[in-house]
Coordinates of C-alpha atoms in Angstrom, one line a residue:
M858 CA 0.0 -0.2 -0.1
S859 CA 2.7 2.8 1.3
T860 CA 4.7 1.6 -2.3
Q861 CA 2.0 2.3 -4.0
R862 CA 1.2 5.4 -3.0
I863 CA 4.8 6.8 -3.9
V864 CA 4.6 5.6 -6.5
S865 CA 1.1 7.7 -7.7
I866 CA 3.1 10.6 -6.6
D867 CA 6.0 9.7 -8.4
V868 CA 3.6 9.2 -11.7
M869 CA 2.1 12.3 -11.2
R870 CA 5.7 14.0 -10.7
G871 CA 7.1 12.1 -13.9
L872 CA 3.8 13.4 -16.2
V873 CA 4.6 17.6 -15.0
M874 CA 8.3 16.5 -15.8
L875 CA 7.6 15.7 -19.4
L876 CA 5.0 18.4 -20.2
M877 CA 8.4 21.1 -18.8
T878 CA 10.5 18.9 -21.4
V879 CA 8.0 20.3 -24.2
D880 CA 8.1 23.6 -22.6
H881 CA 11.9 23.6 -22.8
V882 CA 12.1 22.2 -25.8
R883 CA 10.0 24.9 -27.1
E884 CA 11.9 28.0 -25.5
T885 CA 15.0 26.2 -27.1
F886 CA 14.0 25.4 -30.7
Y887 CA 10.8 27.7 -31.2
L888 CA 11.8 31.1 -29.6
Q889 CA 11.3 32.9 -32.7
H890 CA 7.2 32.7 -31.8
Q891 CA 7.5 34.3 -28.0
V892 CA 4.1 33.8 -26.2
G893 CA 3.7 36.4 -23.2
D894 CA 2.0 36.1 -19.9
P895 CA -0.8 35.8 -20.2
M896 CA -0.5 35.1 -24.4
D897 CA -2.0 37.2 -27.0
V898 CA -5.1 35.3 -28.0
G899 CA -5.4 36.9 -31.8
A900 CA -2.0 36.2 -32.3
T901 CA -0.9 33.2 -30.6
P902 CA -1.6 30.2 -33.1
P903 CA -3.7 27.4 -31.2
A904 CA -1.4 24.6 -31.6
L905 CA 1.5 27.1 -29.7
F906 CA -1.3 28.3 -27.5
F907 CA -2.3 24.7 -26.0
T908 CA 1.4 23.5 -26.0
R909 CA 2.0 26.2 -23.7
L910 CA -1.0 25.9 -21.7
A911 CA 0.1 22.3 -21.4
A912 CA 3.0 23.7 -19.6
H913 CA 0.9 25.6 -17.0
F914 CA 0.3 22.5 -15.0
C915 CA 4.1 21.4 -14.0
A916 CA 5.2 23.9 -11.8
P917 CA 1.3 24.2 -9.6
M918 CA 1.7 20.2 -9.3
F919 CA 5.2 20.0 -8.7
V920 CA 5.2 22.6 -5.9
F921 CA 1.8 20.6 -4.2
L922 CA 3.9 17.5 -4.9
T923 CA 7.1 19.1 -2.9
G924 CA 4.7 19.8 0.0
L925 CA 2.8 16.2 0.0
S926 CA 6.1 15.0 0.0
A927 CA 7.5 17.1 3.0
W928 CA 5.1 15.6 5.0
L929 CA 5.9 12.2 4.4
Y930 CA 8.8 12.8 4.6
A931 CA 8.2 14.0 8.3
H932 CA 5.7 10.9 8.7
P933 CA 7.5 8.1 8.0
P934 CA 6.5 4.5 9.0
S935 CA 8.7 4.0 11.8
G936 CA 7.5 7.4 13.6
P937 CA 7.1 11.4 13.5
R938 CA 10.7 13.2 12.9
S939 CA 11.2 16.9 12.0
A940 CA 11.6 18.2 8.6
T941 CA 13.2 21.1 9.9
G942 CA 16.9 20.4 8.5
F943 CA 15.6 18.2 5.2
L944 CA 13.7 21.4 3.9
V945 CA 16.5 24.2 5.0
K946 CA 19.2 22.1 3.2
R947 CA 17.2 21.2 0.3
G948 CA 16.0 25.0 -0.4
L949 CA 19.6 26.0 0.0
L950 CA 20.5 23.9 -2.4
L951 CA 17.8 24.8 -4.7
L952 CA 18.9 28.3 -4.4
A953 CA 22.6 27.7 -5.1
L954 CA 21.7 25.8 -8.5
E955 CA 19.4 28.4 -9.7
A956 CA 22.1 31.7 -9.3
T957 CA 25.0 29.0 -10.8
V958 CA 24.1 25.5 -12.4
V959 CA 20.6 25.9 -13.8
N960 CA 21.5 29.8 -15.1
A961 CA 24.6 28.6 -17.2
A962 CA 22.5 25.9 -18.6
W963 CA 19.9 28.5 -20.1
S964 CA 22.2 30.7 -21.4
G965 CA 25.7 28.6 -21.9
T966 CA 27.8 31.3 -22.0
P967 CA 28.9 34.3 -18.6
L968 CA 26.2 35.5 -17.2
S969 CA 25.3 38.8 -18.2
T970 CA 21.7 38.3 -16.8
M971 CA 20.7 35.9 -13.9
Y972 CA 17.3 34.8 -14.0
L973 CA 15.7 33.9 -10.5
Q974 CA 13.0 30.9 -11.8
V975 CA 11.0 27.8 -10.9
I976 CA 13.6 26.5 -8.8
W977 CA 14.7 29.7 -6.9
A978 CA 10.4 29.4 -6.1
I979 CA 10.7 26.1 -4.7
G980 CA 13.6 27.0 -2.7
L981 CA 12.3 29.7 -0.9
A982 CA 9.1 27.9 -0.5
M983 CA 10.5 25.0 0.8
L984 CA 12.8 27.6 3.5
A985 CA 8.9 29.5 3.8
L986 CA 7.4 25.4 4.9
A987 CA 10.5 25.1 7.0
L988 CA 9.6 27.8 9.7
L989 CA 5.9 27.0 9.0
H990 CA 5.6 23.2 9.5
R991 CA 5.3 23.1 13.2
L992 CA 1.9 25.1 13.1
P993 CA -1.1 23.1 13.5
L994 CA -2.0 21.2 10.1
A995 CA -5.9 22.8 9.6
L996 CA -4.0 26.3 10.3
L997 CA -1.4 25.9 7.4
G998 CA -4.1 24.7 4.9
V999 CA -6.0 28.0 5.9
L1000 CA -2.9 29.7 5.5
G1001 CA -2.5 28.4 2.4
L1002 CA -5.7 28.9 1.0
L1003 CA -5.5 32.5 2.2
I1004 CA -2.5 32.7 0.4
V1005 CA -3.7 31.4 -2.9
G1006 CA -6.9 33.0 -3.3
G1007 CA -5.7 36.4 -2.1
H1008 CA -2.6 37.6 -3.3
N1009 CA -4.0 39.1 -5.8
A1010 CA -5.8 41.3 -4.0
L1011 CA -2.4 42.7 -2.2
E1012 CA -1.1 45.9 -3.1
Q1013 CA 2.3 46.9 -2.4
G1014 CA 1.7 49.4 0.5
A1015 CA 5.0 50.0 2.8
L1016 CA 6.8 46.8 1.4
P1017 CA 10.1 47.8 0.1
P1018 CA 10.4 47.5 -3.7
A1019 CA 12.8 44.5 -3.2
A1020 CA 10.6 42.6 -0.9
W1021 CA 7.7 43.4 -3.2
T1022 CA 9.8 42.0 -6.4
I1023 CA 10.4 38.9 -4.3
L1024 CA 6.7 38.3 -3.3
E1025 CA 4.7 39.3 -5.9
Q1026 CA 5.8 41.3 -8.7
R1027 CA 8.2 40.9 -11.6
G1028 CA 11.2 42.8 -11.7
F1029 CA 14.7 43.3 -11.4
L1030 CA 16.8 42.8 -8.0
A1031 CA 19.6 44.6 -9.1
L1032 CA 21.4 45.9 -12.3
D1033 CA 24.7 46.1 -11.4
P1034 CA 27.4 44.2 -11.5
V1035 CA 24.8 41.6 -12.8
R1036 CA 21.3 42.0 -13.4
I1037 CA 19.0 39.6 -11.3
K1038 CA 15.5 39.0 -12.7
V1039 CA 12.9 38.0 -10.8
S1040 CA 10.9 35.7 -12.7
Y1041 CA 8.9 33.7 -10.2
P1042 CA 7.6 35.9 -7.6
V1043 CA 7.3 33.4 -4.5
L1044 CA 4.0 34.7 -2.5
A1045 CA 1.4 32.2 -4.4
W1046 CA 4.1 29.4 -4.6
I1047 CA 4.3 29.4 -0.7
G1048 CA 0.3 29.2 -0.4
V1049 CA 0.8 26.3 -2.7
I1050 CA 3.4 24.3 -1.2
L1051 CA 1.4 24.9 2.3
L1052 CA -1.3 23.5 0.5
G1053 CA 0.4 20.1 -0.3
Y1054 CA 1.7 19.6 3.1
A1055 CA -1.7 20.0 4.4
C1056 CA -3.0 17.4 2.3
G1057 CA 0.0 15.0 3.5
P1058 CA -2.7 12.9 5.9
L1059 CA -4.5 11.5 2.6
Y1060 CA -1.5 9.8 2.1
A1061 CA -1.1 8.5 5.8
R1062 CA -0.9 4.5 6.5
A1063 CA -4.1 4.6 7.6
A1064 CA -6.0 6.1 5.0
A1065 CA -8.4 4.1 2.7
P1066 CA -7.1 4.5 -0.7
A1067 CA -10.4 4.9 -2.0
L1068 CA -10.9 7.9 0.4
R1069 CA -7.9 9.7 -0.5
T1070 CA -9.4 8.9 -4.0
R1071 CA -13.2 10.7 -3.0
W1072 CA -11.1 13.3 -1.7
L1073 CA -8.6 14.4 -4.4
T1074 CA -11.2 14.1 -7.1
G1075 CA -14.0 16.1 -5.1
V1076 CA -11.1 18.6 -4.4
G1077 CA -10.2 18.8 -8.2
I1078 CA -14.2 19.3 -9.2
A1079 CA -14.7 21.9 -7.1
C1080 CA -11.7 23.8 -8.1
L1081 CA -13.0 23.9 -11.5
A1082 CA -16.2 24.7 -10.8
S1083 CA -15.5 27.9 -8.6
L1084 CA -13.0 28.4 -11.7
I1085 CA -16.2 28.2 -14.5
V1086 CA -17.9 30.6 -11.9
L1087 CA -15.4 33.6 -11.6
R1088 CA -14.0 33.3 -15.1
S1089 CA -17.5 33.6 -16.5
A1090 CA -18.8 36.7 -14.4
N1091 CA -15.1 38.0 -15.5
A1092 CA -15.4 38.2 -11.3
Y1093 CA -12.2 38.0 -9.0
G1094 CA -9.0 36.0 -9.8
E1095 CA -7.6 36.7 -12.9
P1096 CA -6.2 40.2 -13.7
V1097 CA -7.0 39.9 -17.4
P1098 CA -10.9 39.7 -18.4
W1099 CA -12.1 37.0 -20.6
T1100 CA -13.8 38.6 -24.2
P1101 CA -16.0 36.9 -26.4
Q1102 CA -14.0 35.7 -29.6
A1103 CA -15.3 35.1 -33.0
D1104 CA -15.0 31.2 -33.3
P1105 CA -15.1 28.2 -30.5
V1106 CA -11.5 27.9 -30.8
R1107 CA -10.6 31.1 -29.5
A1108 CA -13.0 31.6 -27.3
T1109 CA -11.8 28.8 -25.5
M1110 CA -8.3 29.9 -25.4
A1111 CA -9.6 33.6 -23.9
F1112 CA -11.6 31.7 -21.2
L1113 CA -8.4 29.9 -20.3
N1114 CA -5.7 32.7 -20.8
F1115 CA -4.6 33.1 -17.5
T1116 CA -1.5 35.1 -15.7
K1117 CA 1.4 32.7 -14.3
Y1118 CA 3.7 35.5 -13.2
P1119 CA 2.7 36.0 -10.2
P1120 CA -0.1 33.1 -10.7
S1121 CA -3.6 33.9 -10.4
L1122 CA -6.0 32.4 -8.6
D1123 CA -7.4 31.2 -11.7
F1124 CA -4.4 29.8 -13.1
L1125 CA -4.1 28.1 -9.7
L1126 CA -8.0 26.6 -9.9
L1127 CA -7.2 25.1 -13.2
T1128 CA -4.0 23.7 -12.9
L1129 CA -4.5 22.2 -9.1
G1130 CA -7.8 21.4 -10.3
V1131 CA -7.0 19.1 -13.0
G1132 CA -4.2 18.0 -11.3
A1133 CA -5.8 16.3 -8.0
I1134 CA -8.2 15.1 -10.2
V1135 CA -5.4 13.2 -12.3
L1136 CA -3.3 12.7 -9.1
A1137 CA -6.4 10.7 -8.1
W1138 CA -6.8 8.7 -11.1
V1139 CA -2.9 7.7 -11.6
E1140 CA -3.4 5.8 -8.5
R1141 CA -5.7 3.4 -9.5
V1142 CA -3.8 3.2 -13.2
D1143 CA -0.4 0.7 -14.1
T1144 CA 0.6 0.9 -17.4
A1145 CA 4.1 1.0 -19.1
P1146 CA 3.6 4.6 -19.5
T1147 CA 3.0 5.3 -16.3
R1148 CA 5.5 3.2 -14.8
A1149 CA 8.1 5.3 -17.2
A1150 CA 6.7 7.9 -15.6
A1151 CA 7.4 7.2 -12.3
V1152 CA 11.2 6.8 -13.4
F1153 CA 11.4 10.4 -14.3
G1154 CA 9.2 11.7 -11.2
G1155 CA 12.2 9.2 -9.1
A1156 CA 14.8 11.3 -9.7
P1157 CA 13.5 14.8 -10.6
L1158 CA 16.1 17.2 -10.0
F1159 CA 18.7 14.8 -11.6
Y1160 CA 16.7 14.7 -14.5
Y1161 CA 15.6 18.4 -14.7
L1162 CA 19.5 19.4 -14.7
L1163 CA 20.4 16.5 -17.0
H1164 CA 17.5 17.8 -19.9
L1165 CA 18.8 21.3 -19.2
Y1166 CA 22.3 20.8 -20.4
A1167 CA 20.8 18.0 -23.1
L1168 CA 19.0 20.7 -24.4
L1169 CA 22.0 23.5 -24.5
A1170 CA 24.3 20.7 -26.2
L1171 CA 22.0 19.9 -28.6
Q1172 CA 21.0 23.5 -29.6
K1173 CA 24.7 24.2 -30.4
L1174 CA 25.1 20.9 -32.3
A1175 CA 22.4 21.6 -34.3
A1176 CA 23.6 24.8 -34.8
A1177 CA 27.2 24.0 -35.7
V1178 CA 26.0 21.6 -38.2
L1179 CA 23.5 23.9 -40.3
G1180 CA 25.7 26.6 -39.9
V1181 CA 23.7 29.4 -38.1
P1182 CA 23.8 31.2 -35.2
R1183 CA 20.3 29.8 -33.6
A1184 CA 18.9 26.4 -34.8
D1185 CA 15.0 26.5 -34.8
V1186 CA 12.1 24.3 -35.7
A1187 CA 9.2 25.8 -38.2
H1188 CA 6.2 23.7 -36.6
V1189 CA 5.0 23.0 -33.1
W1190 CA 4.7 19.0 -34.0
Q1191 CA 8.4 19.3 -34.1
V1192 CA 8.7 20.9 -30.7
W1193 CA 7.0 17.6 -29.4
A1194 CA 8.7 15.3 -31.5
I1195 CA 12.1 16.4 -30.5
A1196 CA 10.7 16.4 -26.1
A1197 CA 9.6 12.6 -26.9
L1198 CA 12.9 11.9 -28.4
L1199 CA 15.1 13.4 -25.8
A1200 CA 12.7 11.4 -22.8
V1201 CA 13.4 8.6 -24.3
V1202 CA 17.3 9.0 -24.6
L1203 CA 17.4 10.4 -21.1
Y1204 CA 15.0 7.2 -19.8
L1205 CA 18.2 5.1 -19.2
P1206 CA 20.4 7.4 -17.4
T1207 CA 17.3 8.6 -15.2
R1208 CA 16.5 4.9 -14.1
L1209 CA 20.4 4.2 -13.4
F1210 CA 20.3 7.5 -11.0
G1211 CA 17.2 6.5 -9.4
G1212 CA 18.2 3.2 -9.2
Y1213 CA 21.5 4.6 -7.6
K1214 CA 19.6 6.9 -5.3
R1215 CA 17.0 4.0 -3.6
T1216 CA 20.2 1.6 -2.7
S1217 CA 23.4 3.7 -2.3
G1218 CA 22.4 4.8 1.2
K1219 CA 24.3 7.7 1.0
R1220 CA 22.6 10.9 2.0
W1221 CA 23.6 13.7 -0.6
V1222 CA 21.9 11.6 -3.2
K1223 CA 18.7 11.7 -1.9
Y1224 CA 18.2 15.6 -2.6
F1225 CA 18.3 14.6 -6.5

């Protein structure tokens, strides 16, 4: 029972890692077609819009599962233990990796601008959880809901500009000698990781799988129902209003066109709502694709770093072979094809590392 629960979490994490790969291929080989945040519905082709929309599920579910995994770490079968050290060490490691290894993988050149993106946000969220996780679980859940539901209503007020940039508004923290850009304001992600931690008891050894499935499905449906009500009325939850369009496809695009930086309430209702339903579903499915997804989800940080450097090498190789400064593809389907091939190529090293991670007994490897 316990193993199956862990596997279902790995499957879900692996699925979002694979969707992330598609988006990173897009940012590597299809960057000539930029997408904004939110996207320009009138100018963005549907194939590109829905490819980008698929990637929206990655960060929310990964941060939610990070909180859930932290609860599991704090409540092993042998009895409760403190998660503070694990969260602090892992959070600091992620911050260090973002500032060095991850930025180098994206640029491939000496840094002129340091981008603080999703790894930074997860690292800060883990540090926040390290401070807060000893609070009563119900209080953590309420706090997570208040942050997720209320952060869109906040204004800078008396906060220093740097604090506001880190918490809620994308912008530059520094311009000299290195430009430091916060791409992922962290406040909403702290709310998401708290919600993940508060949902941890659903995966306790004593929890019945059927009850967990009903809860996850019910929460997912409630999120999506709330989204439909809020979005249909153009009420609170998304800064960019929905407007009628000339055809059903464009109308759907406009309805689902949400702000990610920072993630609006509607953005999180969609991604966490669908994610909760899928998380309930994957627990009951045991197929070759789900087992393959679990491999990527079982060593997520290793795969994340590996695929970034594989994309960097592939871009440089393709550019050199074609004799161009930058190699690009012409169609969205090619983005998906490259992502699929990359996942196939990286499957074996990720599986080997995952096996080493489970059997080596070395502490450092557990962080990957």
